[in-house]
JSON list of C-alpha atoms in Angstrom, two decimals:
[
{"chain": "A", "resi": 1, "resn": "MET", "atom": "CA", "xyz": [-6.98, 2.38, -4.65]},
{"chain": "A", "resi": 2, "resn": "ARG", "atom": "CA", "xyz": [-7.60, 1.78, -2.01]},
{"chain": "A", "resi": 3, "resn": "CYS", "atom": "CA", "xyz": [-6.20, 5.29, -0.46]},
{"chain": "A", "resi": 4, "resn": "HIS", "atom": "CA", "xyz": [-6.47, 7.30, -3.61]},
{"chain": "A", "resi": 5, "resn": "GLY", "atom": "CA", "xyz": [-9.75, 6.49, -4.37]},
{"chain": "A", "resi": 6, "resn": "ASP", "atom": "CA", "xyz": [-11.26, 4.20, -7.47]},
{"chain": "A", "resi": 7, "resn": "ASP", "atom": "CA", "xyz": [-10.57, 6.90, -9.74]},
{"chain": "A", "resi": 8, "resn": "LEU", "atom": "CA", "xyz": [-7.51, 7.78, -8.97]},
{"chain": "A", "resi": 9, "resn": "GLY", "atom": "CA", "xyz": [-8.67, 10.99, -8.00]},
{"chain": "A", "resi": 10, "resn": "GLY", "atom": "CA", "xyz": [-7.71, 11.27, -5.33]},
{"chain": "A", "resi": 11, "resn": "LYS", "atom": "CA", "xyz": [-9.76, 11.28, -1.86]},
{"chain": "A", "resi": 12, "resn": "MET", "atom": "CA", "xyz": [-9.76, 12.00, 2.08]},
{"chain": "A", "resi": 13, "resn": "PHE", "atom": "CA", "xyz": [-8.70, 8.52, 3.82]},
{"chain": "A", "resi": 14, "resn": "ILE", "atom": "CA", "xyz": [-8.81, 10.88, 7.01]},
{"chain": "A", "resi": 15, "resn": "ASN", "atom": "CA", "xyz": [-10.47, 13.76, 8.32]},
{"chain": "A", "resi": 16, "resn": "ASP", "atom": "CA", "xyz": [-9.95, 13.85, 12.08]},
{"chain": "A", "resi": 17, "resn": "PRO", "atom": "CA", "xyz": [-9.02, 17.68, 12.72]},
{"chain": "A", "resi": 18, "resn": "ARG", "atom": "CA", "xyz": [-8.48, 17.38, 15.86]},
{"chain": "A", "resi": 19, "resn": "LYS", "atom": "CA", "xyz": [-7.47, 14.32, 16.77]},
{"chain": "A", "resi": 20, "resn": "LEU", "atom": "CA", "xyz": [-5.38, 12.67, 13.75]},
{"chain": "A", "resi": 21, "resn": "GLY", "atom": "CA", "xyz": [-5.60, 16.02, 11.46]},
{"chain": "A", "resi": 22, "resn": "GLN", "atom": "CA", "xyz": [-6.67, 15.33, 7.83]},
{"chain": "A", "resi": 23, "resn": "PHE", "atom": "CA", "xyz": [-4.66, 13.23, 5.86]},
{"chain": "A", "resi": 24, "resn": "ALA", "atom": "CA", "xyz": [-6.00, 13.83, 1.88]},
{"chain": "A", "resi": 25, "resn": "ALA", "atom": "CA", "xyz": [-4.68, 10.85, -0.82]},
{"chain": "A", "resi": 26, "resn": "THR", "atom": "CA", "xyz": [-3.23, 12.58, -4.22]},
{"chain": "A", "resi": 27, "resn": "ASN", "atom": "CA", "xyz": [-5.14, 13.60, -7.30]},
{"chain": "A", "resi": 28, "resn": "LEU", "atom": "CA", "xyz": [-3.07, 10.93, -9.55]},
{"chain": "A", "resi": 29, "resn": "THR", "atom": "CA", "xyz": [-4.67, 11.87, -12.42]},
{"chain": "A", "resi": 30, "resn": "PRO", "atom": "CA", "xyz": [-3.68, 15.01, -15.01]},
{"chain": "A", "resi": 31, "resn": "GLY", "atom": "CA", "xyz": [-6.76, 16.67, -14.33]},
{"chain": "A", "resi": 32, "resn": "LYS", "atom": "CA", "xyz": [-7.66, 19.80, -12.25]},
{"chain": "A", "resi": 33, "resn": "GLY", "atom": "CA", "xyz": [-5.59, 19.27, -9.08]},
{"chain": "A", "resi": 34, "resn": "GLY", "atom": "CA", "xyz": [-3.78, 16.55, -10.19]},
{"chain": "A", "resi": 35, "resn": "PHE", "atom": "CA", "xyz": [-0.48, 15.24, -9.82]},
{"chain": "A", "resi": 36, "resn": "SER", "atom": "CA", "xyz": [1.61, 17.67, -11.98]},
{"chain": "A", "resi": 37, "resn": "PRO", "atom": "CA", "xyz": [2.01, 15.83, -15.61]},
{"chain": "A", "resi": 38, "resn": "GLY", "atom": "CA", "xyz": [4.56, 18.67, -16.24]},
{"chain": "A", "resi": 39, "resn": "ASN", "atom": "CA", "xyz": [8.37, 15.85, -16.39]},
{"chain": "A", "resi": 40, "resn": "GLY", "atom": "CA", "xyz": [5.65, 13.24, -17.47]},
{"chain": "A", "resi": 41, "resn": "TYR", "atom": "CA", "xyz": [7.48, 10.23, -16.11]},
{"chain": "A", "resi": 42, "resn": "ARG", "atom": "CA", "xyz": [10.39, 11.94, -14.00]},
{"chain": "A", "resi": 43, "resn": "ASN", "atom": "CA", "xyz": [7.79, 12.87, -11.37]},
{"chain": "A", "resi": 44, "resn": "TRP", "atom": "CA", "xyz": [6.26, 8.80, -11.13]},
{"chain": "A", "resi": 45, "resn": "VAL", "atom": "CA", "xyz": [9.75, 8.02, -10.64]},
{"chain": "A", "resi": 46, "resn": "LEU", "atom": "CA", "xyz": [10.70, 10.62, -7.87]},
{"chain": "A", "resi": 47, "resn": "ALA", "atom": "CA", "xyz": [7.20, 10.00, -6.27]},
{"chain": "A", "resi": 48, "resn": "LEU", "atom": "CA", "xyz": [7.45, 6.08, -6.23]},
{"chain": "A", "resi": 49, "resn": "LYS", "atom": "CA", "xyz": [11.58, 5.26, -5.52]},
{"chain": "A", "resi": 50, "resn": "HIS", "atom": "CA", "xyz": [12.25, 8.34, -3.61]},
{"chain": "A", "resi": 51, "resn": "GLY", "atom": "CA", "xyz": [9.20, 9.17, -1.71]},
{"chain": "A", "resi": 52, "resn": "VAL", "atom": "CA", "xyz": [9.38, 13.09, -2.53]},
{"chain": "A", "resi": 53, "resn": "ARG", "atom": "CA", "xyz": [7.66, 16.05, -5.44]},
{"chain": "A", "resi": 54, "resn": "ASP", "atom": "CA", "xyz": [9.09, 17.49, -8.11]},
{"chain": "A", "resi": 55, "resn": "ASN", "atom": "CA", "xyz": [10.44, 20.32, -5.51]},
{"chain": "A", "resi": 56, "resn": "ARG", "atom": "CA", "xyz": [12.10, 17.67, -3.75]},
{"chain": "A", "resi": 57, "resn": "LYS", "atom": "CA", "xyz": [9.95, 18.02, -0.32]},
{"chain": "A", "resi": 58, "resn": "PRO", "atom": "CA", "xyz": [8.97, 14.36, 1.25]},
{"chain": "A", "resi": 59, "resn": "LEU", "atom": "CA", "xyz": [5.43, 13.73, 0.50]},
{"chain": "A", "resi": 60, "resn": "PHE", "atom": "CA", "xyz": [3.29, 13.03, 3.05]},
{"chain": "A", "resi": 61, "resn": "VAL", "atom": "CA", "xyz": [1.94, 9.49, 4.70]},
{"chain": "A", "resi": 62, "resn": "MET", "atom": "CA", "xyz": [2.92, 8.23, 1.13]},
{"chain": "A", "resi": 63, "resn": "PRO", "atom": "CA", "xyz": [4.59, 4.78, 1.22]},
{"chain": "A", "resi": 64, "resn": "SER", "atom": "CA", "xyz": [7.15, 4.74, -0.57]},
{"chain": "A", "resi": 65, "resn": "HIS", "atom": "CA", "xyz": [9.45, 2.81, 1.02]},
{"chain": "A", "resi": 66, "resn": "GLU", "atom": "CA", "xyz": [7.55, 0.10, 0.19]},
{"chain": "A", "resi": 67, "resn": "PHE", "atom": "CA", "xyz": [7.34, 0.84, -3.22]},
{"chain": "A", "resi": 68, "resn": "THR", "atom": "CA", "xyz": [11.14, 1.13, -3.30]},
{"chain": "A", "resi": 69, "resn": "GLN", "atom": "CA", "xyz": [11.34, -2.59, -3.14]},
{"chain": "A", "resi": 70, "resn": "LEU", "atom": "CA", "xyz": [9.68, -3.09, -6.88]},
{"chain": "A", "resi": 71, "resn": "THR", "atom": "CA", "xyz": [11.45, -4.77, -9.28]},
{"chain": "A", "resi": 72, "resn": "GLU", "atom": "CA", "xyz": [12.13, -2.62, -12.28]},
{"chain": "A", "resi": 73, "resn": "ALA", "atom": "CA", "xyz": [9.99, -3.97, -14.81]},
{"chain": "A", "resi": 74, "resn": "ASP", "atom": "CA", "xyz": [6.95, -3.74, -11.96]},
{"chain": "A", "resi": 75, "resn": "MET", "atom": "CA", "xyz": [8.01, 0.00, -11.11]},
{"chain": "A", "resi": 76, "resn": "ALA", "atom": "CA", "xyz": [7.60, 0.75, -14.99]},
{"chain": "A", "resi": 77, "resn": "ALA", "atom": "CA", "xyz": [4.41, -0.81, -15.47]},
{"chain": "A", "resi": 78, "resn": "ILE", "atom": "CA", "xyz": [2.90, 0.84, -12.63]},
{"chain": "A", "resi": 79, "resn": "ILE", "atom": "CA", "xyz": [4.30, 4.32, -13.96]},
{"chain": "A", "resi": 80, "resn": "ALA", "atom": "CA", "xyz": [2.86, 3.24, -17.30]},
{"chain": "A", "resi": 81, "resn": "TYR", "atom": "CA", "xyz": [-0.51, 3.73, -16.04]},
{"chain": "A", "resi": 82, "resn": "GLY", "atom": "CA", "xyz": [0.02, 5.93, -13.73]},
{"chain": "A", "resi": 83, "resn": "ALA", "atom": "CA", "xyz": [0.50, 8.34, -17.08]},
{"chain": "A", "resi": 84, "resn": "SER", "atom": "CA", "xyz": [-2.03, 7.05, -19.02]},
{"chain": "A", "resi": 85, "resn": "LEU", "atom": "CA", "xyz": [-4.56, 7.74, -16.41]},
{"chain": "A", "resi": 86, "resn": "PRO", "atom": "CA", "xyz": [-8.02, 9.58, -18.04]},
{"chain": "A", "resi": 87, "resn": "LYS", "atom": "CA", "xyz": [-8.31, 13.07, -16.40]},
{"chain": "A", "resi": 88, "resn": "VAL", "atom": "CA", "xyz": [-10.56, 13.81, -13.21]},
{"chain": "A", "resi": 89, "resn": "ASP", "atom": "CA", "xyz": [-10.87, 17.50, -11.69]},
{"chain": "A", "resi": 90, "resn": "ARG", "atom": "CA", "xyz": [-10.67, 17.00, -8.22]},
{"chain": "A", "resi": 91, "resn": "GLU", "atom": "CA", "xyz": [-9.00, 19.21, -5.22]},
{"chain": "A", "resi": 92, "resn": "LEU", "atom": "CA", "xyz": [-8.63, 18.28, -2.44]},
{"chain": "A", "resi": 93, "resn": "PRO", "atom": "CA", "xyz": [-7.58, 19.94, 0.79]},
{"chain": "A", "resi": 94, "resn": "GLU", "atom": "CA", "xyz": [-3.78, 19.88, 1.68]},
{"chain": "A", "resi": 95, "resn": "SER", "atom": "CA", "xyz": [-3.35, 17.24, 4.62]},
{"chain": "A", "resi": 96, "resn": "ARG", "atom": "CA", "xyz": [-2.56, 18.40, 8.08]},
{"chain": "A", "resi": 97, "resn": "VAL", "atom": "CA", "xyz": [-1.19, 16.58, 10.91]},
{"chain": "A", "resi": 98, "resn": "GLY", "atom": "CA", "xyz": [-3.49, 16.84, 14.12]},
{"chain": "A", "resi": 99, "resn": "PRO", "atom": "CA", "xyz": [-2.84, 16.78, 17.63]},
{"chain": "A", "resi": 100, "resn": "LEU", "atom": "CA", "xyz": [-2.80, 12.91, 18.05]},
{"chain": "A", "resi": 101, "resn": "GLY", "atom": "CA", "xyz": [-1.45, 12.42, 14.44]},
{"chain": "A", "resi": 102, "resn": "ARG", "atom": "CA", "xyz": [2.05, 14.23, 15.81]},
{"chain": "A", "resi": 103, "resn": "ILE", "atom": "CA", "xyz": [2.37, 12.10, 19.23]},
{"chain": "A", "resi": 104, "resn": "LEU", "atom": "CA", "xyz": [1.64, 9.02, 17.36]},
{"chain": "A", "resi": 105, "resn": "ALA", "atom": "CA", "xyz": [4.38, 10.25, 14.41]},
{"chain": "A", "resi": 106, "resn": "GLU", "atom": "CA", "xyz": [6.92, 11.34, 17.88]},
{"chain": "A", "resi": 107, "resn": "LEU", "atom": "CA", "xyz": [6.25, 7.53, 18.67]},
{"chain": "A", "resi": 108, "resn": "ASN", "atom": "CA", "xyz": [7.39, 6.20, 15.41]},
{"chain": "A", "resi": 109, "resn": "GLN", "atom": "CA", "xyz": [3.76, 4.95, 15.20]},
{"chain": "A", "resi": 110, "resn": "VAL", "atom": "CA", "xyz": [2.58, 7.23, 12.23]},
{"chain": "A", "resi": 111, "resn": "PRO", "atom": "CA", "xyz": [5.59, 6.98, 9.31]},
{"chain": "A", "resi": 112, "resn": "LEU", "atom": "CA", "xyz": [4.35, 10.99, 8.23]},
{"chain": "A", "resi": 113, "resn": "PHE", "atom": "CA", "xyz": [7.63, 11.05, 5.92]},
{"chain": "A", "resi": 114, "resn": "PRO", "atom": "CA", "xyz": [8.68, 7.51, 4.32]},
{"chain": "A", "resi": 115, "resn": "ALA", "atom": "CA", "xyz": [10.89, 9.60, 2.39]},
{"chain": "A", "resi": 116, "resn": "GLU", "atom": "CA", "xyz": [12.90, 9.47, 5.51]},
{"chain": "A", "resi": 117, "resn": "MET", "atom": "CA", "xyz": [12.72, 5.50, 5.66]},
{"chain": "A", "resi": 118, "resn": "ILE", "atom": "CA", "xyz": [14.68, 4.93, 2.02]},
{"chain": "A", "resi": 119, "resn": "ASP", "atom": "CA", "xyz": [18.11, 3.91, 0.83]},
{"chain": "A", "resi": 120, "resn": "HIS", "atom": "CA", "xyz": [17.88, 6.46, -2.31]},
{"chain": "A", "resi": 121, "resn": "ASN", "atom": "CA", "xyz": [20.90, 4.75, -3.38]},
{"chain": "A", "resi": 122, "resn": "ARG", "atom": "CA", "xyz": [19.62, 1.42, -3.50]},
{"chain": "A", "resi": 123, "resn": "LYS", "atom": "CA", "xyz": [19.00, -0.03, -7.80]},
{"chain": "A", "resi": 124, "resn": "LEU", "atom": "CA", "xyz": [16.15, -1.85, -8.29]},
{"chain": "A", "resi": 125, "resn": "VAL", "atom": "CA", "xyz": [15.35, -5.58, -9.29]},
{"chain": "A", "resi": 126, "resn": "LYS", "atom": "CA", "xyz": [15.51, -5.71, -12.88]},
{"chain": "A", "resi": 127, "resn": "GLU", "atom": "CA", "xyz": [12.40, -8.50, -12.37]},
{"chain": "A", "resi": 128, "resn": "MET", "atom": "CA", "xyz": [11.68, -11.41, -10.29]},
{"chain": "A", "resi": 129, "resn": "LYS", "atom": "CA", "xyz": [10.62, -15.08, -11.43]},
{"chain": "A", "resi": 130, "resn": "THR", "atom": "CA", "xyz": [7.17, -15.27, -11.50]},
{"chain": "A", "resi": 131, "resn": "GLU", "atom": "CA", "xyz": [7.12, -18.89, -9.59]},
{"chain": "A", "resi": 132, "resn": "VAL", "atom": "CA", "xyz": [5.41, -20.77, -6.43]},
{"chain": "A", "resi": 133, "resn": "SER", "atom": "CA", "xyz": [8.86, -19.56, -4.51]},
{"chain": "A", "resi": 134, "resn": "LEU", "atom": "CA", "xyz": [9.53, -18.30, -0.89]},
{"chain": "A", "resi": 135, "resn": "GLY", "atom": "CA", "xyz": [11.51, -15.89, -2.79]},
{"chain": "A", "resi": 136, "resn": "TYR", "atom": "CA", "xyz": [8.57, -14.34, -5.35]},
{"chain": "A", "resi": 137, "resn": "GLY", "atom": "CA", "xyz": [5.80, -15.14, -1.71]},
{"chain": "A", "resi": 138, "resn": "GLN", "atom": "CA", "xyz": [8.36, -12.68, 0.03]},
{"chain": "A", "resi": 139, "resn": "TYR", "atom": "CA", "xyz": [7.91, -10.29, -2.59]},
{"chain": "A", "resi": 140, "resn": "LEU", "atom": "CA", "xyz": [4.14, -9.61, -3.01]},
{"chain": "A", "resi": 141, "resn": "SER", "atom": "CA", "xyz": [4.17, -9.49, 0.78]},
{"chain": "A", "resi": 142, "resn": "VAL", "atom": "CA", "xyz": [5.53, -6.69, 0.58]},
{"chain": "A", "resi": 143, "resn": "ALA", "atom": "CA", "xyz": [1.69, -5.04, -0.08]},
{"chain": "A", "resi": 144, "resn": "CYS", "atom": "CA", "xyz": [0.49, -6.62, 3.01]},
{"chain": "A", "resi": 145, "resn": "GLN", "atom": "CA", "xyz": [4.16, -5.01, 5.60]},
{"chain": "A", "resi": 146, "resn": "ALA", "atom": "CA", "xyz": [1.93, -1.84, 5.75]},
{"chain": "A", "resi": 147, "resn": "CYS", "atom": "CA", "xyz": [-1.03, -2.91, 8.09]},
{"chain": "A", "resi": 148, "resn": "HIS", "atom": "CA", "xyz": [0.20, -6.71, 9.56]},
{"chain": "A", "resi": 149, "resn": "ARG", "atom": "CA", "xyz": [4.08, -5.82, 10.08]},
{"chain": "A", "resi": 150, "resn": "PRO", "atom": "CA", "xyz": [7.22, -7.14, 8.48]},
{"chain": "A", "resi": 151, "resn": "THR", "atom": "CA", "xyz": [6.47, -9.87, 10.40]},
{"chain": "A", "resi": 152, "resn": "MET", "atom": "CA", "xyz": [3.06, -10.62, 9.45]},
{"chain": "A", "resi": 153, "resn": "LYS", "atom": "CA", "xyz": [1.67, -11.38, 13.14]},
{"chain": "A", "resi": 154, "resn": "GLY", "atom": "CA", "xyz": [-0.17, -7.72, 13.52]},
{"chain": "A", "resi": 155, "resn": "GLY", "atom": "CA", "xyz": [-0.89, -6.79, 16.68]},
{"chain": "A", "resi": 156, "resn": "GLY", "atom": "CA", "xyz": [-2.35, -3.13, 17.44]},
{"chain": "A", "resi": 157, "resn": "PRO", "atom": "CA", "xyz": [-4.70, -1.00, 15.50]},
{"chain": "A", "resi": 158, "resn": "ILE", "atom": "CA", "xyz": [-2.48, 1.14, 12.71]},
{"chain": "A", "resi": 159, "resn": "ALA", "atom": "CA", "xyz": [-3.88, 4.04, 13.87]},
{"chain": "A", "resi": 160, "resn": "PRO", "atom": "CA", "xyz": [-6.71, 5.13, 16.47]},
{"chain": "A", "resi": 161, "resn": "GLY", "atom": "CA", "xyz": [-10.23, 4.26, 15.54]},
{"chain": "A", "resi": 162, "resn": "PHE", "atom": "CA", "xyz": [-9.32, 1.13, 12.79]},
{"chain": "A", "resi": 163, "resn": "PRO", "atom": "CA", "xyz": [-8.91, -3.06, 14.16]},
{"chain": "A", "resi": 164, "resn": "THR", "atom": "CA", "xyz": [-7.31, -4.68, 15.82]},
{"chain": "A", "resi": 165, "resn": "VAL", "atom": "CA", "xyz": [-5.06, -6.56, 12.97]},
{"chain": "A", "resi": 166, "resn": "PRO", "atom": "CA", "xyz": [-4.93, -9.75, 12.85]},
{"chain": "A", "resi": 167, "resn": "ASP", "atom": "CA", "xyz": [-1.97, -12.46, 12.30]},
{"chain": "A", "resi": 168, "resn": "ILE", "atom": "CA", "xyz": [-1.62, -14.19, 9.12]},
{"chain": "A", "resi": 169, "resn": "SER", "atom": "CA", "xyz": [1.66, -15.74, 9.00]},
{"chain": "A", "resi": 170, "resn": "SER", "atom": "CA", "xyz": [1.66, -19.86, 9.91]},
{"chain": "A", "resi": 171, "resn": "GLN", "atom": "CA", "xyz": [0.15, -19.15, 13.12]},
{"chain": "A", "resi": 172, "resn": "GLY", "atom": "CA", "xyz": [-2.67, -17.05, 11.94]},
{"chain": "A", "resi": 173, "resn": "ASN", "atom": "CA", "xyz": [-5.40, -18.21, 10.18]},
{"chain": "A", "resi": 174, "resn": "PRO", "atom": "CA", "xyz": [-4.53, -18.37, 7.25]},
{"chain": "A", "resi": 175, "resn": "GLY", "atom": "CA", "xyz": [-1.92, -21.01, 8.19]},
{"chain": "A", "resi": 176, "resn": "LYS", "atom": "CA", "xyz": [-4.42, -23.30, 8.22]},
{"chain": "A", "resi": 177, "resn": "TRP", "atom": "CA", "xyz": [-5.88, -22.70, 5.71]},
{"chain": "A", "resi": 178, "resn": "THR", "atom": "CA", "xyz": [-5.42, -24.53, 2.52]},
{"chain": "A", "resi": 179, "resn": "ASP", "atom": "CA", "xyz": [-4.43, -22.85, -1.01]},
{"chain": "A", "resi": 180, "resn": "GLU", "atom": "CA", "xyz": [-7.71, -23.17, -2.22]},
{"chain": "A", "resi": 181, "resn": "GLN", "atom": "CA", "xyz": [-9.35, -21.80, 0.74]},
{"chain": "A", "resi": 182, "resn": "PHE", "atom": "CA", "xyz": [-6.18, -18.82, 0.55]},
{"chain": "A", "resi": 183, "resn": "MET", "atom": "CA", "xyz": [-7.27, -18.04, -3.01]},
{"chain": "A", "resi": 184, "resn": "THR", "atom": "CA", "xyz": [-10.94, -17.64, -2.12]},
{"chain": "A", "resi": 185, "resn": "THR", "atom": "CA", "xyz": [-11.47, -15.41, 0.40]},
{"chain": "A", "resi": 186, "resn": "LEU", "atom": "CA", "xyz": [-9.11, -13.31, -1.27]},
{"chain": "A", "resi": 187, "resn": "ARG", "atom": "CA", "xyz": [-11.55, -13.61, -4.77]},
{"chain": "A", "resi": 188, "resn": "THR", "atom": "CA", "xyz": [-14.74, -13.20, -2.36]},
{"chain": "A", "resi": 189, "resn": "GLY", "atom": "CA", "xyz": [-13.38, -11.61, 0.82]},
{"chain": "A", "resi": 190, "resn": "LYS", "atom": "CA", "xyz": [-15.30, -14.30, 2.76]},
{"chain": "A", "resi": 191, "resn": "THR", "atom": "CA", "xyz": [-12.88, -16.78, 5.00]},
{"chain": "A", "resi": 192, "resn": "PRO", "atom": "CA", "xyz": [-13.33, -20.45, 6.04]},
{"chain": "A", "resi": 193, "resn": "GLU", "atom": "CA", "xyz": [-13.96, -19.18, 8.86]},
{"chain": "A", "resi": 194, "resn": "GLY", "atom": "CA", "xyz": [-18.00, -17.34, 8.04]},
{"chain": "A", "resi": 195, "resn": "LYS", "atom": "CA", "xyz": [-15.89, -14.20, 8.55]},
{"chain": "A", "resi": 196, "resn": "THR", "atom": "CA", "xyz": [-16.96, -11.15, 6.22]},
{"chain": "A", "resi": 197, "resn": "MET", "atom": "CA", "xyz": [-14.18, -8.76, 5.48]},
{"chain": "A", "resi": 198, "resn": "ASN", "atom": "CA", "xyz": [-14.66, -5.26, 5.10]},
{"chain": "A", "resi": 199, "resn": "PRO", "atom": "CA", "xyz": [-12.58, -3.98, 2.05]},
{"chain": "A", "resi": 200, "resn": "LYS", "atom": "CA", "xyz": [-12.03, -0.53, 3.85]},
{"chain": "A", "resi": 201, "resn": "ASN", "atom": "CA", "xyz": [-9.34, -2.24, 6.64]},
{"chain": "A", "resi": 202, "resn": "MET", "atom": "CA", "xyz": [-8.69, -5.56, 4.47]},
{"chain": "A", "resi": 203, "resn": "PRO", "atom": "CA", "xyz": [-8.37, -3.93, 0.68]},
{"chain": "A", "resi": 204, "resn": "TRP", "atom": "CA", "xyz": [-9.17, -8.04, -0.60]},
{"chain": "A", "resi": 205, "resn": "PRO", "atom": "CA", "xyz": [-10.69, -6.67, -3.89]},
{"chain": "A", "resi": 206, "resn": "THR", "atom": "CA", "xyz": [-7.41, -4.94, -5.07]},
{"chain": "A", "resi": 207, "resn": "MET", "atom": "CA", "xyz": [-6.22, -8.80, -4.55]},
{"chain": "A", "resi": 208, "resn": "LYS", "atom": "CA", "xyz": [-8.34, -10.66, -6.57]},
{"chain": "A", "resi": 209, "resn": "VAL", "atom": "CA", "xyz": [-6.70, -10.07, -9.43]},
{"chain": "A", "resi": 210, "resn": "TYR", "atom": "CA", "xyz": [-4.27, -11.61, -8.59]},
{"chain": "A", "resi": 211, "resn": "THR", "atom": "CA", "xyz": [-3.10, -14.94, -9.75]},
{"chain": "A", "resi": 212, "resn": "ASP", "atom": "CA", "xyz": [-3.40, -18.03, -8.94]},
{"chain": "A", "resi": 213, "resn": "THR", "atom": "CA", "xyz": [0.91, -18.29, -9.18]},
{"chain": "A", "resi": 214, "resn": "GLU", "atom": "CA", "xyz": [1.05, -15.32, -7.22]},
{"chain": "A", "resi": 215, "resn": "LEU", "atom": "CA", "xyz": [-1.58, -16.32, -4.34]},
{"chain": "A", "resi": 216, "resn": "LYS", "atom": "CA", "xyz": [-0.23, -19.59, -3.66]},
{"chain": "A", "resi": 217, "resn": "ALA", "atom": "CA", "xyz": [3.40, -17.78, -3.63]},
{"chain": "A", "resi": 218, "resn": "LEU", "atom": "CA", "xyz": [2.25, -15.06, -1.30]},
{"chain": "A", "resi": 219, "resn": "HIS", "atom": "CA", "xyz": [0.05, -18.34, 1.17]},
{"chain": "A", "resi": 220, "resn": "LEU", "atom": "CA", "xyz": [3.34, -20.07, 1.02]},
{"chain": "A", "resi": 221, "resn": "TYR", "atom": "CA", "xyz": [5.55, -17.40, 2.10]},
{"chain": "A", "resi": 222, "resn": "LEU", "atom": "CA", "xyz": [3.36, -16.34, 4.95]},
{"chain": "A", "resi": 223, "resn": "LYS", "atom": "CA", "xyz": [3.07, -19.95, 6.08]},
{"chain": "A", "resi": 224, "resn": "SER", "atom": "CA", "xyz": [7.14, -19.93, 6.71]},
{"chain": "A", "resi": 225, "resn": "LYS", "atom": "CA", "xyz": [6.70, -16.74, 8.95]}
]
């Protein structure tokens, strides 16, 4: 939802043609300008598991390499939900890379075609037990990696104009919080230190629907890093 909009009808999430470029997140609905419904679930599998369109061309800046780490059960749930979306008529301009975007891509700072990062022969794990464990926490942490890096230690901005990414490992503030403080932070957007998180930079509204078990597992994993 952070990229594709609250109605999943797509949106421009970067509009800086002279520098970074124009990056449009696809309209995922079957409406005008939307995700091609022609082959149903097949197109969703191609996009999520392989990072390509139905014509086998790679999707642009679509983090499919993260979705390939999902279990079969979770990927099936996402596809079923996506296939049920009501139509939203919204046509978006084609994404284009600007001069700075090309430089960042050459430096491997911005993965333009994540399909190149995927092991396309890898089979998905069928399911994972929902419990407060390091393994389940690591599984959930995949959603954090794009910004906070696999180490969870953050670093520089993910792109020019974005803020520095904080350390959320055991060395960062979350490592000092209790489970209750961690859960409250991700459900209210307010940290124990009194900071209000900007949902444009930290998508906490998408995490406030996580269960206590899921958030405790994620916190356990972050504190282990």
